[in-house]
Amino acid sequence: MPEPQKRIVIVGGGFAGVYAAKYLCQQLSRARLTDVEVALVSRENYLVFQPLLPEVIAGTVQMLHTISPIRRIVPDAALHVRDVQEIDLAAGTLTLEPGYIPRTHELKFDHLVVALGTRLAGASVPGLNDHAIPFKYLGDALKLRHHVVHVLEEAAITTNAEERRRLLTFVVAGGGFSGVECIAEMHDFLRNAVRSFPSIEASELRLILLQSAEAILPEMKPKLALFAHRILAGRGIDIRTNIRLTAVTAQTAITVHKQTGETLAIPTRTVVATVPVEPHPLLASLPCAKEKGKLLVNNFLHSTEWPNVWAIGDCAAIPLADGRFAPPTAQHAVRQGKRCAENIVARLTNRPLQPFSFQSLGSLASLGRHSAVAEVMGISLSGFVAWIMWRAIYLTKFPGWDRKLRILADWFMDLLLPRDITELRIFPPAAVRREHFIAGEVLFHQGDVGDRIYFVVSGEAEVEVNGEIVATVGEGSVIGEIALVKKTPRTATVRVKSDLDAASVSSETFHTLVAHFPGVKEAMDEIMGRHLAADSVRDSTVKSL
Amino acid sequence: MPEPQKRIVIVGGGFAGVYAAKYLCQQLSRARLTDVEVALVSRENYLVFQPLLPEVIAGTVQMLHTISPIRRIVPDAALHVRDVQEIDLAAGTLTLEPGYIPRTHELKFDHLVVALGTRLAGASVPGLNDHAIPFKYLGDALKLRHHVVHVLEEAAITTNAEERRRLLTFVVAGGGFSGVECIAEMHDFLRNAVRSFPSIEASELRLILLQSAEAILPEMKPKLALFAHRILAGRGIDIRTNIRLTAVTAQTAITVHKQTGETLAIPTRTVVATVPVEPHPLLASLPCAKEKGKLLVNNFLHSTEWPNVWAIGDCAAIPLADGRFAPPTAQHAVRQGKRCAENIVARLTNRPLQPFSFQSLGSLASLGRHSAVAEVMGISLSGFVAWIMWRAIYLTKFPGWDRKLRILADWFMDLLLPRDITELRIFPPAAVRREHFIAGEVLFHQGDVGDRIYFVVSGEAEVEVNGEIVATVGEGSVIGEIALVKKTPRTATVRVKSDLDAASVSSETFHTLVAHFPGVKEAMDEIMGRHLAADSVRDSTVKSL
């Protein structure tokens, strides 16, 4: 392919990026600028329609119907399904991650539209990246949906009452639109699903919504937010306001009360995180003015330092006439995409730029079970009418008439048919992963099956044999190699003394590494030798008593 | 839960196992044997309806509609969604894999029904387990579907013509029902999907079906098989009979002609394997008579050595009246499940057992694009009528009326709407994996991005710097650490000299291991020191020339 005369590159395949591409293609064709290429770089080849994601959990909308193929929305843009590795504003180039062939791919640009959105700020809460399920992409919704069925299946056969309670407790962090809609749909799904599990009572299900603000849905009028709160609480959802998630482990969610500072450990196998979010990490590398990490632009949507660099959507700080910044909603993103496209074409054709301004049309939150809250053009609605409006509005907003029809059909089928309770086991446990533990938790109990080996990154743990503490281990220690190497049950219990971070490796991968990774076998033999020697010293001490 | 008086355990959640459970629950209730528990152990909580799996690739049936929740089919059985770790026939117990709590779970049985089915015999073809996509479970179909979109997306942006051909070549191994239906649906999907890829011509797609027998569909009458062959060949599918797959790498499928012994390397990124299959590996551990690895039973469906051990479905060798063994089809499995259930209840109530006998009702293969071949009750059909029959028969066979309705709706929507071309990136590349290479392939080229480190398990490779061979490396060698440690491009090209097996570790995992796994850093430093010293010797030699 010959290089085009000019190229506009858009990075990010959310509403802002995709609609910018769509309007750019339209405007360029209208202005007969045929030698300008529009390239869109997106990590997925589809646009996610976030408001429908919670329905994937419930199964009321089929998974693939909540997304729309970008190629069908913008057939004339050059789509690069890749992650962006680096952006060099001065050189006017960006570097994309390699595909099958391990060479990076460079793309020159004359104009760059940054629409990279936000990500879950996992690093700010210990254990969040390791143990919580985010709720942003379709893959997340799919994972959550099947995880929820998985814990039901586990609860059905476990004989341990404490573990059963843990499995049947579900925590969602974040009381905004995403968190509220997510827990509402999870609740609907779970109540429905447990009917197929004769050994589980619906009353055993515990759903907890954590909200750090004083009320849920702070974006809405207090009256509507209160209505939503009452509806959800009335169904048995435990809404905890002024509560922040402070740490997550494989078996616990730790929360703190914002006023009293009181902490609470909630035993659970399911933590869904919709907060906190942060702008895409690549933004930090751009030499532009920022506002709370977001790329600061003027009201024409371009950077003041780099007039050919534009930013729109959730990763952009866009000043409005009232002095505030544009809120991070899809409505705004779509309009920003349009204005940005118009302004780029104005620049190319030497016409004056137009400022961005937009008045929100309103907001909606679905509460499940044919109920919702809505504020549309100043009118507040709640209950069934709001729910009908929720469905009607989102259906008309969904890009592509084929998808609209499919979603309608799904909703219709849901009225007639029982919900699906199948579990797709397509997410194998990671071979190598980071794990977070809080004081008091155990890595494993004496007698357990040896499934992983742990390398302590920070924190301390105590090793107990037959109830007696025999050692304290800390940073740099190796834990649990004996059961893996000798294929015996765990010879000790390891209990965390102070919050501990570890890297863990699955048994299978450990054996592959020992067999092939030079130095590993020798190091393991040496460490195990020391551990076993300590054991035998203890044994002889015990015997001599 | 108190232990029941008697327990019948069924292992395997395919047609044989699920229908045995269903009929057992019915028969026990009819015989008023209320103190007998039916426990079903299955690795998935759903029954896969295999004939519809190819439609997941095409997108004509929604993914979750090809499976049916086991709990809805057999609400009265105790379902254990677990893998079986061990079966002890003498003790009458089986051990299940642990769940969240790392303790194995033991289940006592009075009667055991073995219905574990078959698996892809990956070990018999070098590289098959590492690089081919199997086609048996729903997860496989989902993976294949999204892989196919992925290679299209890659083909759309690659600038390397050779790589483009490789990406647009699709190989399916196995010319039985599964392979034929799979390639037919892949073909339909690809022809349809490329319309959304302006830079890819439909004529560039190459689909190759490998069949080791003399003809495809050997289970059908030669006339019908030939019809199917002509239909598929007429669409441009390259059918290669008498050809066996002998090795698979990340970039090549190697085939051999059964008569001439001629070998051929097909550059491709997509190999789907439906053959060869073997009985579940657990069967080998059972002290029972076997027939080609299958558990040999008498015509009452129990082992002659263990009268309380029954075997049905594809993992059982069941003698028929004509001296042959029952074929591995769903029709037979369902009838075996029923007869097995009747015989177990007969045994419990001291009534005589009945032998298994069943005459196949016929067979069907869909060829995509509204065409099929069918042999039903002695009548041969082909084309559109056979296709309508294919759909009608499988629809009636599908368990659950709700699923029937959903499948019907999917088929209806498919008539109206364009097919989906979204790619779910939910299958990240493995952190640690085995890889197979054939002579002539390169592990990486000088200048490539360093993405993985390799440990040679067997075979030899040559290291080239600037086109000159500087070293030969073999078993036990470490390859590629420099680019990972120093974060530089590859300093050499590594070309395979004789077929090579390696374990490889991703860059991210490598860095985690170096940071935390004792011994690794030292070993890596030592190895890299040697490699760099060799480099500098070479550099000085070159300079001195």
PDB file of C-alpha atoms in Angstrom, chain B residues 196-327:
ATOM      1  CA  SER B 196     -15.952  -6.141   5.760  1.00  0.00           C
ATOM      2  CA  PHE B 197     -12.221  -6.183   5.005  1.00  0.00           C
ATOM      3  CA  PRO B 198     -11.771  -3.972   1.943  1.00  0.00           C
ATOM      4  CA  SER B 199      -8.117  -4.939   1.581  1.00  0.00           C
ATOM      5  CA  ILE B 200      -8.758  -8.712   1.461  1.00  0.00           C
ATOM      6  CA  GLU B 201     -10.144 -10.498  -1.616  1.00  0.00           C
ATOM      7  CA  ALA B 202     -12.264 -13.631  -1.131  1.00  0.00           C
ATOM      8  CA  SER B 203     -10.027 -15.304  -3.735  1.00  0.00           C
ATOM      9  CA  GLU B 204      -7.079 -15.003  -1.361  1.00  0.00           C
ATOM     10  CA  LEU B 205      -8.655 -17.372   1.171  1.00  0.00           C
ATOM     11  CA  ARG B 206      -7.275 -20.914   1.121  1.00  0.00           C
ATOM     12  CA  LEU B 207      -9.087 -23.637   3.038  1.00  0.00           C
ATOM     13  CA  ILE B 208      -7.513 -27.090   3.102  1.00  0.00           C
ATOM     14  CA  LEU B 209      -9.119 -30.276   4.437  1.00  0.00           C
ATOM     15  CA  LEU B 210      -6.739 -33.130   5.259  1.00  0.00           C
ATOM     16  CA  GLN B 211      -8.124 -36.656   5.255  1.00  0.00           C
ATOM     17  CA  SER B 212      -5.925 -39.695   5.821  1.00  0.00           C
ATOM     18  CA  ALA B 213      -8.484 -42.130   4.326  1.00  0.00           C
ATOM     19  CA  GLU B 214      -9.181 -42.408   0.607  1.00  0.00           C
ATOM     20  CA  ALA B 215     -12.351 -40.349   0.817  1.00  0.00           C
ATOM     21  CA  ILE B 216     -14.035 -37.934   3.178  1.00  0.00           C
ATOM     22  CA  LEU B 217     -17.013 -39.021   5.304  1.00  0.00           C
ATOM     23  CA  PRO B 218     -16.022 -42.729   5.261  1.00  0.00           C
ATOM     24  CA  GLU B 219     -18.949 -43.454   7.610  1.00  0.00           C
ATOM     25  CA  MET B 220     -21.411 -42.643   4.803  1.00  0.00           C
ATOM     26  CA  LYS B 221     -22.254 -44.383   1.547  1.00  0.00           C
ATOM     27  CA  PRO B 222     -19.591 -43.658  -1.133  1.00  0.00           C
ATOM     28  CA  LYS B 223     -22.176 -41.948  -3.347  1.00  0.00           C
ATOM     29  CA  LEU B 224     -23.082 -39.409  -0.659  1.00  0.00           C
ATOM     30  CA  ALA B 225     -19.476 -38.884   0.373  1.00  0.00           C
ATOM     31  CA  LEU B 226     -18.614 -38.150  -3.242  1.00  0.00           C
ATOM     32  CA  PHE B 227     -21.505 -35.706  -3.474  1.00  0.00           C
ATOM     33  CA  ALA B 228     -20.217 -33.896  -0.393  1.00  0.00           C
ATOM     34  CA  HIS B 229     -16.704 -33.887  -1.822  1.00  0.00           C
ATOM     35  CA  ARG B 230     -17.891 -32.306  -5.081  1.00  0.00           C
ATOM     36  CA  ILE B 231     -19.980 -29.690  -3.321  1.00  0.00           C
ATOM     37  CA  LEU B 232     -17.110 -28.576  -1.095  1.00  0.00           C
ATOM     38  CA  ALA B 233     -14.486 -28.754  -3.852  1.00  0.00           C
ATOM     39  CA  GLY B 234     -16.805 -26.740  -6.078  1.00  0.00           C
ATOM     40  CA  ARG B 235     -16.730 -23.947  -3.505  1.00  0.00           C
ATOM     41  CA  GLY B 236     -12.963 -23.894  -3.666  1.00  0.00           C
ATOM     42  CA  ILE B 237     -12.172 -25.964  -0.578  1.00  0.00           C
ATOM     43  CA  ASP B 238      -8.973 -27.887  -1.249  1.00  0.00           C
ATOM     44  CA  ILE B 239      -9.696 -31.477  -0.131  1.00  0.00           C
ATOM     45  CA  ARG B 240      -6.585 -33.634   0.170  1.00  0.00           C
ATOM     46  CA  THR B 241      -7.281 -37.342   0.670  1.00  0.00           C
ATOM     47  CA  ASN B 242      -4.671 -39.952   1.617  1.00  0.00           C
ATOM     48  CA  ILE B 243      -2.897 -37.140   3.415  1.00  0.00           C
ATOM     49  CA  ARG B 244      -1.986 -37.275   7.056  1.00  0.00           C
ATOM     50  CA  LEU B 245      -0.940 -34.401   9.329  1.00  0.00           C
ATOM     51  CA  THR B 246       2.486 -35.298  10.733  1.00  0.00           C
ATOM     52  CA  ALA B 247       3.539 -32.148  12.586  1.00  0.00           C
ATOM     53  CA  VAL B 248       2.275 -28.693  13.465  1.00  0.00           C
ATOM     54  CA  THR B 249       4.272 -25.580  14.316  1.00  0.00           C
ATOM     55  CA  ALA B 250       3.198 -22.013  14.993  1.00  0.00           C
ATOM     56  CA  GLN B 251       3.544 -21.246  11.288  1.00  0.00           C
ATOM     57  CA  THR B 252       3.353 -24.519   9.365  1.00  0.00           C
ATOM     58  CA  ALA B 253       1.328 -27.706   8.958  1.00  0.00           C
ATOM     59  CA  ILE B 254       3.409 -30.657   7.741  1.00  0.00           C
ATOM     60  CA  THR B 255       1.625 -33.386   5.835  1.00  0.00           C
ATOM     61  CA  VAL B 256       2.643 -36.694   4.313  1.00  0.00           C
ATOM     62  CA  HIS B 257       1.038 -38.652   1.478  1.00  0.00           C
ATOM     63  CA  LYS B 258       0.151 -42.109   2.757  1.00  0.00           C
ATOM     64  CA  GLN B 259       1.164 -43.934  -0.411  1.00  0.00           C
ATOM     65  CA  THR B 260       3.991 -41.887  -1.894  1.00  0.00           C
ATOM     66  CA  GLY B 261       5.423 -40.743   1.436  1.00  0.00           C
ATOM     67  CA  GLU B 262       5.808 -37.281  -0.071  1.00  0.00           C
ATOM     68  CA  THR B 263       5.865 -34.563   2.574  1.00  0.00           C
ATOM     69  CA  LEU B 264       4.584 -31.042   2.179  1.00  0.00           C
ATOM     70  CA  ALA B 265       4.842 -27.983   4.413  1.00  0.00           C
ATOM     71  CA  ILE B 266       1.782 -25.718   4.335  1.00  0.00           C
ATOM     72  CA  PRO B 267       2.459 -22.221   5.748  1.00  0.00           C
ATOM     73  CA  THR B 268      -0.522 -21.391   7.975  1.00  0.00           C
ATOM     74  CA  ARG B 269      -1.480 -19.769  11.264  1.00  0.00           C
ATOM     75  CA  THR B 270      -4.607 -21.919  11.681  1.00  0.00           C
ATOM     76  CA  VAL B 271      -4.654 -25.686  12.150  1.00  0.00           C
ATOM     77  CA  VAL B 272      -7.859 -27.216  13.467  1.00  0.00           C
ATOM     78  CA  ALA B 273      -7.539 -30.799  14.681  1.00  0.00           C
ATOM     79  CA  THR B 274     -10.538 -33.140  14.857  1.00  0.00           C
ATOM     80  CA  VAL B 275      -8.303 -36.240  14.697  1.00  0.00           C
ATOM     81  CA  PRO B 276      -6.672 -38.367  16.050  1.00  0.00           C
ATOM     82  CA  VAL B 277      -8.711 -39.237  19.134  1.00  0.00           C
ATOM     83  CA  GLU B 278      -8.042 -41.645  22.014  1.00  0.00           C
ATOM     84  CA  PRO B 279     -10.047 -42.801  25.051  1.00  0.00           C
ATOM     85  CA  HIS B 280      -9.815 -40.629  28.173  1.00  0.00           C
ATOM     86  CA  PRO B 281      -6.355 -41.132  29.750  1.00  0.00           C
ATOM     87  CA  LEU B 282      -7.849 -42.169  33.110  1.00  0.00           C
ATOM     88  CA  LEU B 283      -9.034 -45.436  31.551  1.00  0.00           C
ATOM     89  CA  ALA B 284      -5.481 -46.727  31.340  1.00  0.00           C
ATOM     90  CA  SER B 285      -5.303 -46.772  35.161  1.00  0.00           C
ATOM     91  CA  LEU B 286      -8.350 -49.042  35.557  1.00  0.00           C
ATOM     92  CA  PRO B 287      -7.592 -52.731  36.126  1.00  0.00           C
ATOM     93  CA  CYS B 288     -10.149 -53.916  33.550  1.00  0.00           C
ATOM     94  CA  ALA B 289      -9.974 -55.621  30.176  1.00  0.00           C
ATOM     95  CA  LYS B 290      -9.526 -53.114  27.315  1.00  0.00           C
ATOM     96  CA  GLU B 291     -10.004 -53.141  23.585  1.00  0.00           C
ATOM     97  CA  LYS B 292      -7.829 -50.549  21.821  1.00  0.00           C
ATOM     98  CA  GLY B 293      -7.716 -48.562  25.038  1.00  0.00           C
ATOM     99  CA  LYS B 294     -11.502 -48.621  25.494  1.00  0.00           C
ATOM    100  CA  LEU B 295     -13.038 -50.282  28.511  1.00  0.00           C
ATOM    101  CA  LEU B 296     -14.315 -53.706  27.382  1.00  0.00           C
ATOM    102  CA  VAL B 297     -17.768 -54.590  28.681  1.00  0.00           C
ATOM    103  CA  ASN B 298     -20.194 -57.416  27.906  1.00  0.00           C
ATOM    104  CA  ASN B 299     -23.448 -56.797  26.098  1.00  0.00           C
ATOM    105  CA  PHE B 300     -25.113 -55.966  29.444  1.00  0.00           C
ATOM    106  CA  LEU B 301     -22.701 -53.009  29.520  1.00  0.00           C
ATOM    107  CA  HIS B 302     -20.730 -53.995  32.622  1.00  0.00           C
ATOM    108  CA  SER B 303     -17.160 -55.139  33.042  1.00  0.00           C
ATOM    109  CA  THR B 304     -16.867 -58.890  33.440  1.00  0.00           C
ATOM    110  CA  GLU B 305     -14.276 -58.475  36.199  1.00  0.00           C
ATOM    111  CA  TRP B 306     -16.243 -55.790  38.079  1.00  0.00           C
ATOM    112  CA  PRO B 307     -19.992 -56.381  37.825  1.00  0.00           C
ATOM    113  CA  ASN B 308     -20.700 -52.996  39.443  1.00  0.00           C
ATOM    114  CA  VAL B 309     -18.565 -51.125  36.893  1.00  0.00           C
ATOM    115  CA  TRP B 310     -20.395 -50.129  33.739  1.00  0.00           C
ATOM    116  CA  ALA B 311     -19.034 -48.403  30.658  1.00  0.00           C
ATOM    117  CA  ILE B 312     -20.940 -46.617  27.907  1.00  0.00           C
ATOM    118  CA  GLY B 313     -20.349 -44.112  25.132  1.00  0.00           C
ATOM    119  CA  ASP B 314     -17.179 -43.496  23.154  1.00  0.00           C
ATOM    120  CA  CYS B 315     -14.840 -44.779  25.903  1.00  0.00           C
ATOM    121  CA  ALA B 316     -16.489 -48.222  25.976  1.00  0.00           C
ATOM    122  CA  ALA B 317     -15.960 -51.235  23.712  1.00  0.00           C
ATOM    123  CA  ILE B 318     -19.476 -52.685  23.536  1.00  0.00           C
ATOM    124  CA  PRO B 319     -19.892 -55.889  21.530  1.00  0.00           C
ATOM    125  CA  LEU B 320     -22.910 -56.013  19.209  1.00  0.00           C
ATOM    126  CA  ALA B 321     -24.682 -59.127  17.951  1.00  0.00           C
ATOM    127  CA  ASP B 322     -22.832 -58.980  14.606  1.00  0.00           C
ATOM    128  CA  GLY B 323     -19.449 -59.283  16.323  1.00  0.00           C
ATOM    129  CA  ARG B 324     -18.518 -55.625  15.781  1.00  0.00           C
ATOM    130  CA  PHE B 325     -18.334 -52.952  18.470  1.00  0.00           C
ATOM    131  CA  ALA B 326     -20.905 -50.184  18.842  1.00  0.00           C
ATOM    132  CA  PRO B 327     -19.878 -47.058  16.879  1.00  0.00           C
TER     133      PRO B 327
END
